[in-house]
CSV table of C-alpha atoms and ligand atoms in Angstrom, one decimal:
chain,number,residue,atom,x,y,z
A,24,MET,CA,-96.1,-80.3,57.5
A,25,LEU,CA,-94.4,-81.4,60.8
A,26,ALA,CA,-91.1,-80.8,59.1
A,27,ARG,CA,-91.7,-77.1,59.5
A,28,LEU,CA,-90.9,-77.6,63.2
A,29,ALA,CA,-87.3,-78.5,62.5
A,30,ASN,CA,-85.0,-76.3,64.4
A,31,LYS,CA,-87.9,-74.4,66.0
A,32,ARG,CA,-87.8,-73.5,69.7
A,33,ILE,CA,-91.0,-74.2,71.5
A,34,LEU,CA,-91.7,-73.1,75.0
A,35,LEU,CA,-94.5,-75.2,76.4
A,36,GLY,CA,-96.4,-73.6,79.3
A,37,VAL,CA,-98.3,-76.1,81.3
A,38,SER,CA,-101.1,-74.9,83.6
A,39,GLY,CA,-103.1,-76.8,86.1
A,40,GLY,CA,-105.8,-79.2,84.6
A,41,ILE,CA,-106.3,-82.9,84.1
A,42,ALA,CA,-105.2,-82.5,80.5
A,43,ALA,CA,-101.7,-81.8,81.8
A,44,TYR,CA,-100.9,-85.5,81.3
A,45,LYS,CA,-101.3,-84.9,77.5
A,46,SER,CA,-98.3,-82.4,77.6
A,47,ALA,CA,-96.0,-85.4,78.0
A,48,GLU,CA,-97.0,-86.9,74.6
A,49,LEU,CA,-97.1,-83.4,73.1
A,50,ILE,CA,-93.4,-82.9,74.0
A,51,ARG,CA,-92.5,-86.1,72.4
A,52,ARG,CA,-94.3,-85.3,69.1
A,53,LEU,CA,-92.7,-81.8,69.0
A,54,ARG,CA,-89.2,-83.2,69.5
A,55,ASP,CA,-89.8,-86.0,67.0
A,56,ALA,CA,-90.5,-83.3,64.5
A,57,GLY,CA,-87.2,-81.7,65.2
A,58,ALA,CA,-88.2,-78.9,67.6
A,59,GLU,CA,-86.3,-78.0,70.7
A,60,VAL,CA,-88.7,-77.9,73.7
A,61,ARG,CA,-88.5,-76.1,77.1
A,62,VAL,CA,-91.2,-76.3,79.6
A,63,VAL,CA,-92.6,-73.8,82.1
A,64,MET,CA,-95.0,-75.2,84.7
A,65,THR,CA,-97.4,-73.4,87.0
A,66,PRO,CA,-97.6,-74.5,90.6
A,67,ALA,CA,-101.1,-76.0,89.8
A,68,ALA,CA,-99.7,-77.9,86.9
A,69,GLN,CA,-97.3,-79.7,89.2
A,70,GLN,CA,-100.3,-81.1,91.1
A,71,PHE,CA,-101.1,-83.0,88.0
A,72,ILE,CA,-97.8,-84.1,86.5
A,73,THR,CA,-94.3,-83.8,87.9
A,74,PRO,CA,-91.5,-81.6,86.5
A,75,LEU,CA,-89.3,-84.5,86.5
A,76,THR,CA,-91.4,-86.3,83.9
A,77,LEU,CA,-91.4,-83.3,81.6
A,78,GLN,CA,-87.7,-82.7,82.2
A,79,ALA,CA,-86.9,-86.3,81.1
A,80,LEU,CA,-89.1,-85.9,77.9
A,81,SER,CA,-88.0,-82.5,77.0
A,82,GLY,CA,-84.3,-83.1,77.7
A,83,ASN,CA,-84.1,-79.7,79.5
A,84,PRO,CA,-84.6,-78.5,83.1
A,85,VAL,CA,-88.2,-77.5,83.7
A,86,HIS,CA,-88.8,-74.0,84.8
A,87,THR,CA,-91.2,-73.4,87.6
A,88,ASP,CA,-90.3,-70.3,89.6
A,89,LEU,CA,-90.0,-66.7,88.8
A,90,LEU,CA,-88.0,-65.9,91.9
A,91,ASP,CA,-85.6,-68.8,92.2
A,92,PRO,CA,-82.1,-67.3,92.1
A,93,ALA,CA,-80.5,-70.6,90.9
A,94,ALA,CA,-83.0,-71.1,88.0
A,95,GLU,CA,-82.7,-67.4,87.1
A,96,ALA,CA,-78.9,-67.6,87.0
A,97,ALA,CA,-79.1,-70.8,84.6
A,98,MET,CA,-81.6,-69.2,82.2
A,99,GLY,CA,-83.5,-66.1,83.4
A,100,HIS,CA,-87.1,-65.5,82.4
A,101,ILE,CA,-86.2,-62.8,79.9
A,102,GLU,CA,-83.7,-65.1,78.2
A,103,LEU,CA,-86.3,-67.8,78.1
A,104,ALA,CA,-88.8,-65.3,76.5
A,105,ARG,CA,-86.1,-64.4,74.0
A,106,TRP,CA,-85.2,-68.0,73.3
A,107,ALA,CA,-88.6,-69.1,72.1
A,108,ASP,CA,-90.0,-69.0,68.5
A,109,LEU,CA,-93.4,-70.1,69.9
A,110,VAL,CA,-94.9,-70.1,73.3
A,111,LEU,CA,-97.7,-72.6,73.5
A,112,VAL,CA,-99.8,-72.9,76.7
A,113,ALA,CA,-101.3,-76.4,76.8
A,114,PRO,CA,-103.4,-77.1,78.7
A,115,ALA,CA,-104.5,-73.5,79.2
A,116,SER,CA,-106.9,-73.4,82.2
A,117,ALA,CA,-109.7,-70.8,82.6
A,118,ASP,CA,-107.6,-69.1,85.3
A,119,CYS,CA,-104.5,-69.2,83.1
A,120,ILE,CA,-106.3,-67.7,80.1
A,121,ALA,CA,-107.7,-64.9,82.3
A,122,ARG,CA,-104.2,-64.1,83.6
A,123,LEU,CA,-102.7,-64.1,80.2
A,124,ALA,CA,-105.5,-61.9,78.8
A,125,GLN,CA,-105.2,-59.4,81.6
A,126,GLY,CA,-101.5,-59.0,81.4
A,127,MET,CA,-100.6,-60.4,84.9
A,128,ALA,CA,-96.9,-60.9,85.6
A,129,ASN,CA,-96.8,-62.5,89.0
A,130,ASP,CA,-95.6,-66.0,88.0
A,131,LEU,CA,-93.1,-67.3,85.6
A,132,LEU,CA,-95.5,-68.3,82.8
A,133,SER,CA,-97.4,-65.1,82.7
A,134,THR,CA,-94.1,-63.1,82.9
A,135,VAL,CA,-92.5,-64.9,80.0
A,136,TRP,CA,-95.8,-64.5,78.0
A,137,LEU,CA,-95.5,-60.8,78.4
A,138,ALA,CA,-91.8,-60.6,77.7
A,139,THR,CA,-91.7,-62.6,74.5
A,140,ARG,CA,-91.8,-61.6,70.9
A,141,ALA,CA,-92.5,-65.2,69.9
A,142,LYS,CA,-95.6,-66.4,68.3
A,143,LEU,CA,-98.3,-67.2,71.0
A,144,ALA,CA,-100.8,-70.0,71.2
A,145,ILE,CA,-103.1,-71.6,73.7
A,146,ALA,CA,-104.8,-74.9,73.8
A,147,PRO,CA,-107.7,-74.4,76.3
A,148,ALA,CA,-108.9,-77.3,78.5
A,149,MET,CA,-111.7,-76.9,81.0
A,150,ASN,CA,-115.3,-77.9,81.9
A,151,GLN,CA,-117.9,-77.3,79.1
A,152,GLN,CA,-119.8,-74.8,81.4
A,153,MET,CA,-116.7,-72.9,82.2
A,154,TRP,CA,-115.8,-72.7,78.5
A,155,ALA,CA,-119.2,-71.3,77.8
A,156,ALA,CA,-118.9,-68.6,80.5
A,157,PRO,CA,-119.1,-65.0,79.1
A,158,SER,CA,-116.1,-63.9,81.1
A,159,LEU,CA,-113.9,-66.7,79.7
A,160,GLN,CA,-115.2,-66.0,76.1
A,161,ALA,CA,-114.4,-62.3,76.7
A,162,ASN,CA,-110.8,-63.1,77.8
A,163,LEU,CA,-110.4,-65.3,74.7
A,164,ALA,CA,-111.7,-62.5,72.5
A,165,LEU,CA,-109.0,-60.2,74.0
A,166,LEU,CA,-106.3,-62.8,73.3
A,167,GLY,CA,-107.6,-63.1,69.7
A,168,GLU,CA,-107.3,-59.4,69.1
A,169,ARG,CA,-103.6,-59.8,70.0
A,170,ASP,CA,-103.0,-62.5,67.4
A,171,VAL,CA,-102.9,-65.4,69.9
A,172,ALA,CA,-103.7,-68.7,68.2
A,173,VAL,CA,-106.3,-70.7,69.9
A,174,PHE,CA,-106.1,-74.5,69.2
A,175,GLY,CA,-109.4,-76.2,70.0
A,176,PRO,CA,-111.0,-77.2,72.3
A,177,ALA,CA,-112.5,-80.4,71.2
A,178,SER,CA,-116.0,-81.6,72.3
A,179,GLY,CA,-116.8,-85.0,74.0
A,180,VAL,CA,-117.0,-86.6,77.4
A,181,GLN,CA,-115.1,-84.7,80.0
A,182,ALA,CA,-113.2,-85.9,83.0
A,183,CYS,CA,-116.1,-84.6,85.3
A,184,GLY,CA,-118.6,-86.6,83.3
A,185,ASP,CA,-120.1,-83.6,81.5
A,186,VAL,CA,-120.3,-83.7,77.7
A,187,GLY,CA,-119.5,-80.7,75.6
A,188,ALA,CA,-116.7,-78.4,74.4
A,189,GLY,CA,-113.6,-78.0,76.5
A,190,ARG,CA,-111.5,-81.1,76.0
A,191,MET,CA,-107.8,-80.2,75.1
A,192,LEU,CA,-106.8,-81.4,71.5
A,193,GLU,CA,-104.8,-84.5,71.3
A,194,ALA,CA,-101.0,-84.1,71.1
A,195,VAL,CA,-100.8,-85.1,67.4
A,196,GLU,CA,-103.4,-82.4,66.6
A,197,LEU,CA,-101.5,-79.8,68.6
A,198,ALA,CA,-98.2,-80.6,67.0
A,199,ASP,CA,-99.8,-80.2,63.5
A,200,ALA,CA,-101.3,-76.9,64.6
A,201,CYS,CA,-98.0,-75.6,65.8
A,202,ALA,CA,-96.4,-76.6,62.5
A,203,GLY,CA,-99.1,-74.6,60.8
A,204,LEU,CA,-97.9,-71.4,62.5
A,205,PHE,CA,-94.5,-71.6,60.7
A,206,ALA,CA,-93.9,-70.8,57.0
A,207,THR,CA,-92.0,-73.4,55.0
A,208,GLY,CA,-88.4,-72.6,54.6
A,209,THR,CA,-86.9,-73.5,51.3
A,210,LEU,CA,-84.4,-75.9,53.1
A,211,THR,CA,-86.8,-77.2,55.6
A,212,GLY,CA,-85.7,-80.6,56.8
A,213,ARG,CA,-82.4,-80.6,54.9
A,214,HIS,CA,-78.9,-80.9,56.5
A,215,VAL,CA,-76.3,-78.6,55.1
A,216,VAL,CA,-72.6,-78.9,55.8
A,217,ILE,CA,-70.5,-75.7,55.3
A,218,THR,CA,-66.8,-75.0,55.5
A,219,ALA,CA,-65.7,-71.5,56.4
A,220,GLY,CA,-62.7,-69.4,57.3
A,221,PRO,CA,-59.0,-70.0,56.5
A,222,THR,CA,-56.8,-73.1,57.4
A,223,ARG,CA,-53.5,-72.8,59.0
A,224,GLU,CA,-50.6,-75.0,58.0
A,225,ALA,CA,-48.0,-75.2,60.7
A,226,LEU,CA,-44.3,-74.5,59.8
A,227,ASP,CA,-43.1,-74.9,63.4
A,228,PRO,CA,-44.8,-74.5,66.9
A,229,VAL,CA,-45.2,-70.7,66.4
A,230,ARG,CA,-45.6,-70.1,62.6
A,231,TYR,CA,-48.1,-71.0,60.0
A,232,LEU,CA,-49.1,-70.5,56.4
A,233,SER,CA,-52.6,-69.1,56.0
A,234,ASN,CA,-54.7,-66.5,54.2
A,235,HIS,CA,-57.0,-63.5,54.9
A,236,SER,CA,-60.3,-65.2,55.2
A,237,SER,CA,-62.3,-64.0,58.2
A,238,GLY,CA,-65.1,-66.6,58.0
A,239,LYS,CA,-67.8,-63.9,57.7
A,240,MET,CA,-69.1,-65.2,54.3
A,241,GLY,CA,-69.4,-68.9,55.4
A,242,PHE,CA,-71.0,-67.9,58.8
A,243,ALA,CA,-73.5,-65.8,57.0
A,244,ILE,CA,-74.4,-68.7,54.8
A,245,ALA,CA,-74.8,-70.9,57.9
A,246,ALA,CA,-77.2,-68.3,59.4
A,247,ALA,CA,-79.2,-68.0,56.1
A,248,CYS,CA,-79.5,-71.8,55.9
A,249,ILE,CA,-80.9,-71.9,59.4
A,250,GLU,CA,-83.4,-69.2,58.5
A,251,ALA,CA,-84.4,-71.4,55.5
A,252,GLY,CA,-85.2,-74.3,57.8
A,253,ALA,CA,-82.1,-76.4,57.4
A,254,ARG,CA,-79.9,-78.1,60.1
A,255,VAL,CA,-76.5,-76.9,59.7
A,256,THR,CA,-73.0,-78.2,60.6
A,257,LEU,CA,-70.4,-75.6,60.2
A,258,VAL,CA,-66.8,-76.7,59.9
A,259,ALA,CA,-64.8,-73.6,60.8
A,260,GLY,CA,-61.2,-72.8,60.5
A,261,PRO,CA,-59.5,-70.5,63.0
A,262,VAL,CA,-61.8,-67.4,63.1
A,263,ASN,CA,-62.9,-64.9,65.6
A,264,LEU,CA,-66.7,-65.1,65.1
A,265,PRO,CA,-69.5,-66.2,67.4
A,266,THR,CA,-71.4,-69.3,66.2
A,267,PRO,CA,-74.7,-68.5,64.6
A,268,ASP,CA,-77.8,-69.5,66.6
A,269,ARG,CA,-78.6,-73.2,66.3
A,270,VAL,CA,-75.7,-74.1,64.2
A,271,THR,CA,-73.5,-77.1,65.1
A,272,ARG,CA,-69.9,-75.9,64.9
A,273,VAL,CA,-66.8,-78.1,64.5
A,274,ASN,CA,-63.5,-76.2,64.9
A,275,VAL,CA,-60.5,-77.2,62.9
A,276,THR,CA,-57.1,-75.8,62.1
A,277,SER,CA,-55.4,-77.4,59.1
A,278,ALA,CA,-56.7,-78.6,55.8
A,279,GLU,CA,-56.3,-82.1,56.7
A,280,GLU,CA,-58.5,-81.7,59.8
A,281,MET,CA,-61.0,-79.8,57.7
A,282,LEU,CA,-61.2,-82.7,55.3
A,283,ALA,CA,-61.7,-85.2,58.1
A,284,ALA,CA,-64.4,-83.1,59.8
A,285,ALA,CA,-66.2,-82.5,56.5
A,286,GLN,CA,-66.1,-86.1,55.5
A,287,GLN,CA,-67.6,-87.1,58.9
A,288,ALA,CA,-70.3,-84.4,58.8
A,289,VAL,CA,-71.4,-84.9,55.3
A,290,ALA,CA,-72.5,-88.6,55.5
A,291,GLY,CA,-76.3,-88.4,54.9
A,292,ALA,CA,-76.2,-84.7,54.3
A,293,ASP,CA,-78.2,-83.0,51.5
A,294,MET,CA,-75.9,-80.1,50.6
A,295,PHE,CA,-72.2,-79.2,51.1
A,296,VAL,CA,-71.0,-75.6,50.7
A,297,ALA,CA,-67.2,-75.1,50.5
A,298,CYS,CA,-66.7,-71.5,51.4
A,299,ALA,CA,-63.5,-72.0,53.2
A,300,ALA,CA,-60.3,-70.6,51.9
A,301,VAL,CA,-58.2,-73.8,52.2
A,302,ALA,CA,-54.4,-73.6,51.9
A,303,ASP,CA,-53.5,-75.4,48.7
A,304,TYR,CA,-50.1,-76.4,50.1
A,305,ARG,CA,-48.6,-77.3,53.5
A,306,PRO,CA,-45.1,-77.7,54.8
A,307,ARG,CA,-44.0,-81.3,54.2
A,308,ALA,CA,-43.3,-81.5,57.9
A,309,ALA,CA,-43.8,-79.0,60.7
A,310,ALA,CA,-40.5,-78.5,62.5
A,311,ASP,CA,-40.6,-79.7,66.2
A,312,GLN,CA,-38.9,-76.6,67.5
A,313,LYS,CA,-39.0,-73.0,66.4
A,314,ILE,CA,-37.0,-72.5,63.2
A,315,LYS,CA,-34.0,-70.4,64.0
A,316,LYS,CA,-33.0,-67.3,61.9
A,317,SER,CA,-29.6,-68.0,60.2
A,318,ALA,CA,-29.2,-67.9,56.4
A,319,ASP,CA,-30.4,-65.0,54.3
A,320,THR,CA,-32.9,-67.1,52.5
A,321,LEU,CA,-35.1,-70.0,53.7
A,322,THR,CA,-36.6,-72.5,51.3
A,323,LEU,CA,-39.8,-74.2,52.3
A,324,ASP,CA,-40.6,-77.7,51.1
A,325,LEU,CA,-44.4,-77.7,50.5
A,326,VAL,CA,-46.8,-80.6,49.5
A,327,LYS,CA,-50.2,-80.3,48.1
A,328,ASN,CA,-53.2,-80.4,50.5
A,329,PRO,CA,-56.1,-82.6,49.7
A,330,ASP,CA,-58.9,-80.9,47.8
A,331,ILE,CA,-61.8,-81.0,50.2
A,332,VAL,CA,-64.6,-80.0,47.9
A,333,ALA,CA,-63.5,-82.4,45.2
A,334,ALA,CA,-63.3,-85.2,47.7
A,335,ILE,CA,-66.9,-84.6,48.8
A,336,ALA,CA,-68.0,-84.3,45.2
A,337,ALA,CA,-66.3,-87.7,44.5
A,338,ARG,CA,-68.3,-89.6,47.2
A,339,ALA,CA,-70.8,-92.2,46.1
A,340,ASP,CA,-73.4,-90.6,48.4
A,341,ARG,CA,-72.5,-87.0,47.3
A,342,PRO,CA,-74.8,-84.3,48.4
A,343,PHE,CA,-75.6,-81.2,46.3
A,344,VAL,CA,-72.1,-79.6,46.2
A,345,VAL,CA,-71.6,-75.8,46.1
A,346,GLY,CA,-68.0,-74.5,45.7
A,347,PHE,CA,-66.5,-71.1,45.8
A,348,ALA,CA,-63.7,-69.5,43.7
A,349,ALA,CA,-61.6,-66.7,44.9
A,350,GLU,CA,-60.0,-65.2,41.8
A,351,THR,CA,-58.0,-62.1,41.0
A,352,GLU,CA,-58.2,-62.3,37.2
A,353,LYS,CA,-60.4,-64.0,34.6
A,354,VAL,CA,-62.8,-64.6,37.5
A,355,VAL,CA,-65.7,-66.3,35.7
A,356,GLU,CA,-63.5,-68.3,33.3
A,357,HIS,CA,-61.4,-69.8,36.1
A,358,ALA,CA,-64.6,-70.5,38.2
A,359,ARG,CA,-66.1,-72.4,35.2
A,360,ASP,CA,-63.0,-74.5,35.0
A,361,LYS,CA,-63.3,-75.3,38.7
A,362,LEU,CA,-67.0,-76.2,38.3
A,363,VAL,CA,-66.1,-78.9,35.8
A,364,ARG,CA,-62.8,-80.1,37.2
A,365,LYS,CA,-64.0,-80.5,40.8
A,366,ARG,CA,-67.5,-81.9,39.6
A,367,LEU,CA,-69.5,-79.3,41.4
A,368,ASP,CA,-73.2,-78.6,41.1
A,369,MET,CA,-72.7,-74.8,41.5
A,370,ILE,CA,-69.9,-72.4,42.1
A,371,ALA,CA,-70.0,-68.9,43.6
A,372,CYS,CA,-67.1,-66.8,42.3
A,373,ASN,CA,-65.6,-63.8,44.1
A,374,ASP,CA,-63.3,-61.2,42.6
A,375,VAL,CA,-60.9,-60.9,45.4
A,376,ALA,CA,-58.8,-58.3,43.7
A,377,ARG,CA,-61.5,-55.8,44.7
A,378,GLY,CA,-60.8,-54.1,48.0
A,379,ASP,CA,-64.5,-53.4,48.8
A,380,ILE,CA,-65.7,-57.1,48.8
A,381,GLY,CA,-64.4,-60.6,49.5
A,382,PHE,CA,-61.8,-61.3,52.2
A,383,GLN,CA,-62.6,-59.6,55.6
A,384,SER,CA,-65.1,-57.2,54.2
A,385,ASP,CA,-68.7,-57.1,55.5
A,386,ASP,CA,-69.9,-57.0,51.9
A,387,ASN,CA,-69.6,-59.3,49.0
A,388,ALA,CA,-70.7,-59.6,45.3
A,389,MET,CA,-70.5,-62.8,43.2
A,390,THR,CA,-71.5,-64.5,40.1
A,391,VAL,CA,-73.1,-67.9,40.7
A,392,ILE,CA,-72.5,-70.4,37.9
A,393,TRP,CA,-74.0,-73.8,37.2
A,394,GLN,CA,-74.1,-76.1,34.2
A,395,GLU,CA,-77.0,-74.4,32.4
A,396,GLY,CA,-76.8,-70.8,33.6
A,397,GLU,CA,-75.4,-68.1,35.9
A,398,GLN,CA,-76.6,-65.3,38.1
A,399,VAL,CA,-75.0,-62.2,39.2
A,400,LEU,CA,-75.5,-61.3,42.9
A,401,GLU,CA,-74.8,-57.5,43.1
A,402,LYS,CA,-72.9,-56.0,45.9
A,403,ALA,CA,-74.7,-56.2,49.3
A,404,SER,CA,-73.9,-57.2,52.9
A,405,LYS,CA,-72.7,-60.8,53.3
A,406,ALA,CA,-76.0,-61.5,55.2
A,407,VAL,CA,-78.1,-60.4,52.1
A,408,ILE,CA,-75.7,-62.2,49.6
A,409,ALA,CA,-76.0,-65.4,51.8
A,410,ARG,CA,-79.8,-65.3,51.6
A,411,GLN,CA,-79.7,-64.9,47.9
A,412,LEU,CA,-77.2,-67.7,47.4
A,413,VAL,CA,-79.2,-70.0,49.6
A,414,ALA,CA,-82.4,-69.3,47.7
A,415,LEU,CA,-80.5,-70.2,44.4
A,416,MET,CA,-79.1,-73.3,46.0
A,417,ALA,CA,-82.6,-74.5,47.0
A,418,GLU,CA,-83.9,-73.8,43.5
A,419,ARG,CA,-81.0,-75.5,41.7
A,420,ALA,CA,-81.0,-78.5,44.0
A,421,ALA,CA,-84.7,-78.9,43.5
A,422,ALA,CA,-84.1,-78.7,39.7
A,423,THR,CA,-81.5,-81.5,39.9
A,424,GLY,CA,-83.8,-83.8,41.8
A,425,LEU,CA,-83.2,-82.9,45.4
A,426,GLN,CA,-86.8,-82.5,46.7
A,427,VAL,CA,-87.4,-79.2,48.5
A,428,ARG,CA,-90.2,-79.8,50.9
A,429,LYS,CA,-93.3,-77.7,50.7
B,522,PMT,O1,-64.1,-65.5,54.9
B,522,PMT,P1,-64.4,-64.1,54.4
B,522,PMT,O2,-63.4,-63.0,54.8
B,522,PMT,O3,-65.8,-63.7,54.5
B,522,PMT,O4,-64.1,-64.1,52.8
B,522,PMT,C1,-64.9,-64.9,52.0
B,522,PMT,C2,-64.1,-65.6,50.9
B,522,PMT,C3,-63.5,-64.6,50.0
B,522,PMT,C4,-63.0,-66.5,51.6
B,522,PMT,C5,-65.1,-66.6,50.2
B,522,PMT,O5,-66.1,-65.8,49.7
B,522,PMT,C6,-64.5,-67.4,49.1
B,522,PMT,O6,-64.3,-67.0,48.0
B,522,PMT,N1,-64.0,-68.7,49.5
B,522,PMT,C7,-63.3,-69.6,48.7
B,522,PMT,C8,-61.9,-69.2,48.8
B,522,PMT,C9,-60.9,-70.2,48.0
B,522,PMT,O7,-60.1,-70.9,48.7
B,522,PMT,O8,-61.1,-70.3,46.8
B,522,PMT,P2,-60.3,-71.3,45.8
B,522,PMT,O9,-60.6,-70.7,44.4
B,522,PMT,O10,-58.9,-71.3,46.2
B,522,PMT,O11,-60.9,-72.7,46.0
B,522,PMT,C10,-61.9,-73.2,45.2
B,522,PMT,C11,-62.9,-74.1,46.0
B,522,PMT,O12,-62.2,-75.2,46.3
B,522,PMT,C12,-63.4,-73.5,47.2
B,522,PMT,O13,-64.8,-73.9,47.4
B,522,PMT,C13,-62.5,-74.0,48.3
B,522,PMT,O14,-63.2,-74.1,49.5
B,522,PMT,C14,-62.2,-75.4,47.8
B,522,PMT,N2,-60.9,-75.9,48.2
B,522,PMT,C15,-59.7,-75.4,47.8
B,522,PMT,C16,-58.6,-76.0,48.1
B,522,PMT,C17,-58.6,-77.2,48.8
B,522,PMT,N3,-57.5,-77.8,49.2
B,522,PMT,N4,-59.7,-77.7,49.2
B,522,PMT,C18,-60.9,-77.1,48.9
B,522,PMT,O15,-62.0,-77.6,49.2
């Protein structure tokens, strides 16, 4: 269940209360489960635990002030609100609950709470009499109407000596409750390595051999894998695209560099997707100086590049391997041949003779083939095709023994 927190961004709001010390353990639990954590503390919270402690545990600067120009310049409150997948306030004091319920926006935590589209949750912590107070319960009811999840409180002996409801849940219970707010992705907890874009093979300091790949398809697959809960390493040839959110990108230029980066990234990975259009040949040696124009013809001496996807499929610790085939004729026939020859688990074949899909286009269409079957993915945007392909990958990988976590 905790695996659902992989790649999730949790903004932990800490308000003033003796239970603030439990936030430290909560941060550790959330990070152990693969979540990224940022912390916002109210002034009262800082009376109970220091920002330095929570900074050390979260690995990120702690946010304390709405009107601090330096903090706003680093990561403004709106950016923070957009960053989060979940805003959890733990502990949520009676005062903090009242402020959140009434829509106040005069400190950083209440402002981020108002400005976010993320899931919202609170873990109340207070004296049992305060918990039972009608005004507190009315504020809770208001938050409930707005789909705010309320975790706890537990009952027991309180710091003040009273016995009753109002203790904040333990960190381990809160981490579980957070995980319960997220649906299971089909690739939750998996590490996927993807190659994308073209390679460039240098002829001399100013010229190279390459192809028309824009990287759009591979980058869309990376984003779809993140959506499905995976951790993603994207080995990208020279392309002009922003890195999808939460993806680890490794930039390379040549096929040999791409092979080295892929081999390094794939150790221990669960899946490898070879979407890059790798140059099959490279000049035997790149000239040190610019090649001068002289004779009417120029003969290039080319040598074969290593086959990256075949090399990954040949590893003893091979992941589930998905290849691509860009073909201009006998598309499915050639792709089937590549599936067998390169020992792939799946291959996605593209008819790149069509001008409306494939290289550079925002759309694609493909036939996905595996040993026992095939499926046509009709023309759609690369984002949609990528989601369909990722769903197929997860299904086929599970069928071949790679467990897809529930
Ligand atoms: O980048 P876009 O503009 O979005 O375009 C997307 C795309 C058309 C490039 C993509 O959908 C695609 O089809 N990628 C594969 C292109 C290709 O090189 O196909 P291929 O048939 O030449 O190669 C077969 C497979 O072997 C591919 O998985 C390729 O990554 C891999 N290969 C090829 C040569 C090599 N030396 N090493 C490899 O790993």
